[in-house]
Coordinates of C-alpha atoms in Angstrom, one line a residue:
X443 CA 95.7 63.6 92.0
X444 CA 97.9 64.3 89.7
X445 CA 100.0 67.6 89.2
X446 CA 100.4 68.7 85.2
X447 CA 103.2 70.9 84.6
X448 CA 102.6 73.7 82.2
X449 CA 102.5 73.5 79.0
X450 CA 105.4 74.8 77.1
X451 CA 103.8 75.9 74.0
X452 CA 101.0 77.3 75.5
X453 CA 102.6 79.6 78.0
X454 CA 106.0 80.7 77.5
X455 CA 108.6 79.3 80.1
X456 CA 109.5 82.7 81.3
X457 CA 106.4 83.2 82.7
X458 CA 106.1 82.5 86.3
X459 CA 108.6 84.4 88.3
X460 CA 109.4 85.1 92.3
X461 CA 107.3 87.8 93.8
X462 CA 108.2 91.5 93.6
X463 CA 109.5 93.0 96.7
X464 CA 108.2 89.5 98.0
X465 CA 104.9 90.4 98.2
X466 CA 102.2 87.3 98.3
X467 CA 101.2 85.7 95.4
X468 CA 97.8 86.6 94.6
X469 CA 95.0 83.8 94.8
X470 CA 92.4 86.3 94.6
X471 CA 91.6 89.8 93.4
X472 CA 89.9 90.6 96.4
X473 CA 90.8 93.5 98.5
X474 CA 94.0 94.6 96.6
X475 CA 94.6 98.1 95.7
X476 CA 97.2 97.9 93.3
X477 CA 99.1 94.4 92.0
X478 CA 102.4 93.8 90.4
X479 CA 101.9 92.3 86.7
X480 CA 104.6 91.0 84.3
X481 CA 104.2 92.0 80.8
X482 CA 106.7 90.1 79.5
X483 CA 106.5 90.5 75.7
X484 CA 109.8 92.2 73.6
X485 CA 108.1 91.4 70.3
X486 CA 107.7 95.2 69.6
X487 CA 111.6 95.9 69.8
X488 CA 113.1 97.6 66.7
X489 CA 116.9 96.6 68.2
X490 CA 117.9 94.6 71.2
X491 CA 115.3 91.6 72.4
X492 CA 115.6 90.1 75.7
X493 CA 113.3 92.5 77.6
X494 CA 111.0 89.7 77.8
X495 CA 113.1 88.6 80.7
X496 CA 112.9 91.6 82.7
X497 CA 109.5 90.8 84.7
X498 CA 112.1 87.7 86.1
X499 CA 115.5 90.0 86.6
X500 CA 113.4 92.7 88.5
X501 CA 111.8 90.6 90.8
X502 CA 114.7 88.9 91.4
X503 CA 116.3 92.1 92.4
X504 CA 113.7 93.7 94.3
X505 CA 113.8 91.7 97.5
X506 CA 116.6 94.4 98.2
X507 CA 114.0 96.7 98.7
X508 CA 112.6 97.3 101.8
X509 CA 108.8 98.5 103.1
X510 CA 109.2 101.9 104.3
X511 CA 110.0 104.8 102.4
X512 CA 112.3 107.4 104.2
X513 CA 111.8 110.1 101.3
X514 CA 107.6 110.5 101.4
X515 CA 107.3 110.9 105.6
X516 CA 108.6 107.4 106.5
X517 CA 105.7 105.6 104.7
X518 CA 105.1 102.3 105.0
X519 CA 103.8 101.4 101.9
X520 CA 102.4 97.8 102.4
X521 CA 100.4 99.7 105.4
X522 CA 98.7 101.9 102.9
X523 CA 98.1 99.8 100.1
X524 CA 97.0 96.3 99.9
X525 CA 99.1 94.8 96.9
X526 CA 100.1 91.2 95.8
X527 CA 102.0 90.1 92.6
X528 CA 99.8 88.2 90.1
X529 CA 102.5 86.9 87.4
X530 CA 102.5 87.2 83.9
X531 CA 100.3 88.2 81.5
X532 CA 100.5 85.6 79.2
X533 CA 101.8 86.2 75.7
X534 CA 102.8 84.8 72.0
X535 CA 106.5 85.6 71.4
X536 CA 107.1 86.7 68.3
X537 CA 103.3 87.9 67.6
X538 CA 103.0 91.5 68.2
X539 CA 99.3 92.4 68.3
X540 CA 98.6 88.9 69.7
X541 CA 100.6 89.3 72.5
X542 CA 99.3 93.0 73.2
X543 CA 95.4 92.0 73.3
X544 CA 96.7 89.2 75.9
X545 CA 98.7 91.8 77.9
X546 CA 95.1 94.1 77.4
X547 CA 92.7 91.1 79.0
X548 CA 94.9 90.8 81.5
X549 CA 95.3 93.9 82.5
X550 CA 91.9 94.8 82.5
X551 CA 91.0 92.1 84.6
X552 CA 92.7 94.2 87.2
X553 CA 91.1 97.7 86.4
X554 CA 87.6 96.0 86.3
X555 CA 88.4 95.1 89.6
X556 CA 89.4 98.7 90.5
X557 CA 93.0 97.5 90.8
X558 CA 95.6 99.8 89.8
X559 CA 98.3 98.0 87.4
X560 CA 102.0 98.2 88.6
X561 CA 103.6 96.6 85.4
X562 CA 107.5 95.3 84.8
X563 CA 108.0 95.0 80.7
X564 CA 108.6 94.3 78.4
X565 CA 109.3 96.3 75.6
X566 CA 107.7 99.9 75.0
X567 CA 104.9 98.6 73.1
X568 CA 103.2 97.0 75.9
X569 CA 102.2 100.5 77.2
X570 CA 99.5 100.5 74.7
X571 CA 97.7 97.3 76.0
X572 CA 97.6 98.6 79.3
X573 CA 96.3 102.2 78.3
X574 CA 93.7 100.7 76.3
X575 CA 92.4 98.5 79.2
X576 CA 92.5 101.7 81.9
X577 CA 90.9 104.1 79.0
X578 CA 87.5 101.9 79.0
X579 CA 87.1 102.7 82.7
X580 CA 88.7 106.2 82.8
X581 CA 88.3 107.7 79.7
X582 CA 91.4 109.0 78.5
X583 CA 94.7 109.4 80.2
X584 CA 97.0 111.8 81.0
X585 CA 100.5 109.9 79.7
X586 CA 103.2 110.6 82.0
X587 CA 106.3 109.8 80.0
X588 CA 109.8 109.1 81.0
X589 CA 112.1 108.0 78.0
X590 CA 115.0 109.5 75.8
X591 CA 112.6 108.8 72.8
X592 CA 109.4 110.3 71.7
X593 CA 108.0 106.8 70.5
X594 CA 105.3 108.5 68.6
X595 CA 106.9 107.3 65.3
X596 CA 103.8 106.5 62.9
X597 CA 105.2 102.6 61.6
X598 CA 108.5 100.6 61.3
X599 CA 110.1 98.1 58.9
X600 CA 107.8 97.3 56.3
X601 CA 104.6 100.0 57.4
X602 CA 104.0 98.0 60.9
X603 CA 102.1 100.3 63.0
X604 CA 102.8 98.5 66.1
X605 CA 106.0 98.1 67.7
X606 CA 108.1 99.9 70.4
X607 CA 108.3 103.3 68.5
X608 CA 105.0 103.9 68.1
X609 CA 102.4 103.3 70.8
X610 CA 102.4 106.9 71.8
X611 CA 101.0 107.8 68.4
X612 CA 98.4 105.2 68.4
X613 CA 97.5 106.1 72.0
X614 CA 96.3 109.7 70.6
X615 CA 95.3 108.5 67.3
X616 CA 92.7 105.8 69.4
X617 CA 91.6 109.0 71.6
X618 CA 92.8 106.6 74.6
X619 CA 95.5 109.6 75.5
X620 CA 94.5 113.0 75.7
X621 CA 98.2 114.7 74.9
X622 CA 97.0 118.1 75.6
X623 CA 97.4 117.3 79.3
X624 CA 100.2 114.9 79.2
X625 CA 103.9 115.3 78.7
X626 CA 107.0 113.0 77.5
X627 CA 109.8 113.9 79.7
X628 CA 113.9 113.0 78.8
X629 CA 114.6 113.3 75.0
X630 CA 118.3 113.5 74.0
X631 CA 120.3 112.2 71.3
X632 CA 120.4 112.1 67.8
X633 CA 117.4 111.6 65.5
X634 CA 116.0 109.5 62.8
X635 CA 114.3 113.1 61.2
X636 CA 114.3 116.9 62.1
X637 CA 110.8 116.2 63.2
X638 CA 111.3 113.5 65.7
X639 CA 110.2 115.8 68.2
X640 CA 108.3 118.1 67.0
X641 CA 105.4 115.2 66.0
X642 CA 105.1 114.7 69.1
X643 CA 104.3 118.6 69.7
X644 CA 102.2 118.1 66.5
X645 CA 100.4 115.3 68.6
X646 CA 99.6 117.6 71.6
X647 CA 102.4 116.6 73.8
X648 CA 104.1 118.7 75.7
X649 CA 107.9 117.7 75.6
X650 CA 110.9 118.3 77.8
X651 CA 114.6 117.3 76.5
X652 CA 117.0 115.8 79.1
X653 CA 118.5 119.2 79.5
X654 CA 115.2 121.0 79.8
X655 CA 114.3 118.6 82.8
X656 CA 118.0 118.9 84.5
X657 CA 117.8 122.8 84.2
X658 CA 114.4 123.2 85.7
X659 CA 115.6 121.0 88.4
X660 CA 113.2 118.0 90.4
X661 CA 110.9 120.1 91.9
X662 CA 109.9 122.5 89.6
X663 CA 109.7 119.3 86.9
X664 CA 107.2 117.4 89.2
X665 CA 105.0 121.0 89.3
X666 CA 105.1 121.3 86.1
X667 CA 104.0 117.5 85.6
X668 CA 101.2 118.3 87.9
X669 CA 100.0 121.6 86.6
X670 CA 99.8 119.5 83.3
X671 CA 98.1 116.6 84.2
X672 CA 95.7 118.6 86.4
X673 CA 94.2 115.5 88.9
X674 CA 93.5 113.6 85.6
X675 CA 93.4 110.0 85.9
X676 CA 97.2 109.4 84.9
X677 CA 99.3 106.6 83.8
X678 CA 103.0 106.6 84.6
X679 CA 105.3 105.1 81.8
X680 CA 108.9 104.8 82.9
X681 CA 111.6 103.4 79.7
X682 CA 114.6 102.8 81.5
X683 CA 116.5 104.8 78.8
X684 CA 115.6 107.7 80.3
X685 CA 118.5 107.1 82.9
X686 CA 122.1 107.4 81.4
X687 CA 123.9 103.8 80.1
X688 CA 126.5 104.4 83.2
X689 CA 123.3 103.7 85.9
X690 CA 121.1 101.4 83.4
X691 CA 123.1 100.0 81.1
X692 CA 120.8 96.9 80.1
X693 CA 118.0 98.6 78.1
X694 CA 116.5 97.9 74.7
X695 CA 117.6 101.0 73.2
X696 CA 120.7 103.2 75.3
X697 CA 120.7 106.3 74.5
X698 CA 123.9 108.5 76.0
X699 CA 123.6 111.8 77.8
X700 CA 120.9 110.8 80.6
X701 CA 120.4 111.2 84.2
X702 CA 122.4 109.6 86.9
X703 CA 120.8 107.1 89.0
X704 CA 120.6 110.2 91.6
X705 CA 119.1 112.4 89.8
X706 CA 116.4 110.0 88.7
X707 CA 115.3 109.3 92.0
X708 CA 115.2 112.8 93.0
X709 CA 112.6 113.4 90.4
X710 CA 110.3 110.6 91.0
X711 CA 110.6 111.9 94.7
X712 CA 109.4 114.8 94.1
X713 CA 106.2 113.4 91.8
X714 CA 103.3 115.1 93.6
X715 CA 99.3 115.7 92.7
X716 CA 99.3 113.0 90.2
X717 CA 95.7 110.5 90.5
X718 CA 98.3 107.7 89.4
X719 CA 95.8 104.8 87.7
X720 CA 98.8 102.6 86.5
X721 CA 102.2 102.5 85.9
X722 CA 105.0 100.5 83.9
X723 CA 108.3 100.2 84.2
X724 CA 109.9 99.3 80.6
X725 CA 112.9 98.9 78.3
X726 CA 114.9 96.6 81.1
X727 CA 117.0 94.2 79.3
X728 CA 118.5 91.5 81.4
X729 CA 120.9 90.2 78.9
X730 CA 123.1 92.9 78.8
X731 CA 123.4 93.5 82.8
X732 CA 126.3 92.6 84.3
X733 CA 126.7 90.2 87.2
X734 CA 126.0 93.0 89.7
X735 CA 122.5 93.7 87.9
X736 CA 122.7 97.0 88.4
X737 CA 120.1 98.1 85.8
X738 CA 117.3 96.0 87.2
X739 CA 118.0 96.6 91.0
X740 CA 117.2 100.8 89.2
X741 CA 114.4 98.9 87.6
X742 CA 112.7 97.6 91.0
X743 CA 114.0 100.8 92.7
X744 CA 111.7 102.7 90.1
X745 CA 109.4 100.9 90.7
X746 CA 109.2 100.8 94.6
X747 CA 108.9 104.5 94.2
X748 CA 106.4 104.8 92.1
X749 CA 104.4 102.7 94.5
X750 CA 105.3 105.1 97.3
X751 CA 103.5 108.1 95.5
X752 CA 100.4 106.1 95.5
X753 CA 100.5 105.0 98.5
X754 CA 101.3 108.2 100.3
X755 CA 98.9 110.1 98.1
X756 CA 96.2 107.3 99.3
X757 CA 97.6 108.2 102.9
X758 CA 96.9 111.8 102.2
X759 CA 93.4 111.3 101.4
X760 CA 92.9 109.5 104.4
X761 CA 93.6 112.8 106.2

């Protein structure tokens, strides 16, 4: 029998990627708690493209990580969690909505399966395929949203509703976020509009600059978060703007002034009380890294931790 390769115009040839973390490859949905999915669609970006590479980059980087995490009691988070990397959602490059109802069927295919989504963008739009699959089983969610933009802009170039500035305003507008618990954290820099953030307040959001988040400090940031989101099913969106250019310098969209790598970590770290249902980790850009790939060894670092708050909170209900 003969092996096909596949087809190039049918899937793009940046799907299919090494494992994250080198987890298995998934041949089945059964039995996982939580899988790995590339989203890897920039079709939404308003400036840089490229981030359709970062599923690959991240990977790539990630087999620096290691299974235990020393900062949540020395969990070991491939004990608590069964999880496997399925690939890529397929997409059509340069065919925004197309590409996000294929990042939505895919997606969904894992919360029907009571999977919870760990994605690698992508560009920010992708968040709003993924919201829109885990809202038809949870009802809304409570957005959990690092970035130094608001990305509740209402349309770009030409009245498109649907690109990386905007899926935080059609999340509310589609009633598949409820803003009134859920909060954009990391704002800075200079703005299109006086109201850049204040529609997001007009939204519902609650908002927190980069300087509000640094002065409260990681742990009374991650009550906060909690006290907001309030054990609502929760979706975790992470733009790698949020950290500054000198720690992540291969986004989409840089944006001086942010957090150092450091101070990052300590604030996912201290994430606590959250009913995480999904997560994303966006914005990575592989074509501006440099040779050390520092931005998506962050990437992969954000995302190991993220996987460390659900598995220790799963650990916790265990008793």
């Amino acid at each position: 029998m003969s092996v096909l390769p596949i087809d190039s115009l049918e899937t793009p040839r940046f799907c299919g990627v090494p494992t994250f973390m080198r987890l298995p490859q998934a041949t089945t949905l059964s039995g996982l708690d939580a899988a790995v999915i590339g989203l890897p669609s920039d079709s939404g970006g308003p400036y840089r493209t490229g981030a359709r590479f970062a599923p690959n980059a991240v990977r790539a980087m990630s087999v620096m990580l290691r299974p235990i995490n020393p900062y949540r009691g020395n969990i070991n988070v491939f004990e608590e969690l069964a999880v496997a990397d399925v690939g890529d959602a397929n997409v059509v490059p340069g065919y925004e909505i197309e590409s996000l109802e294929r990042i939505e069927e895919s997606v969904a295919a894992l919360v029907n399966a009571g999977i919870v989504p760990f994605a690698i963008g992508g560009d920010h739009s992708i968040t709003l395929a993924e919201i829109r699959a885990l809202a038809k089983v949870h009802g809304p969610i409570s957005l959990i949203h690092f970035d130094s933009h608001t990305d509740t802009w209402d349309k770009y170039f030409a009245g498109k509703k649907y690109s990386a500035g905007t899926p935080f305003r059609r999340g509310a507008e589609e009633a598949i976020i409820d803003p009134a618990h859920s909060i954009q954290i990391g704002m800075r820099g200079s703005l299109f509009q006086k109201d850049d953030i204040s529609q997001s307040i007009d939204l519902g959001y609650d908002v927190l600059t980069t300087d509000d988040a640094l002065d409260l400090g990681p742990h009374c940031l991650a009550q906060r978060i909690a006290d907001r989101v309030g054990g609502r099913p929760a979706f975790i969106s992470f733009d790698m703007d949020f950290i500054d250019p000198s720690a992540a310098p291969a986004v989409q969209t840089p944006e001086a002034g942010g957090p150092t790598a450091r101070e990052t970590l300590q604030i996912l770290r201290a994430l606590h009380g959250i009913n995480l249902v999904g997560c994303d980790v966006v914005e990575a850009n592989p074509l501006y890294d440099g040779p050390g790939q520092i931005t998506a060894l962050m990437a992969a670092t954000v995302m190991a931790e993220l996987m460390a708050l659900l598995a220790s909170q799963r650990a916790q209900a265990k008793g």
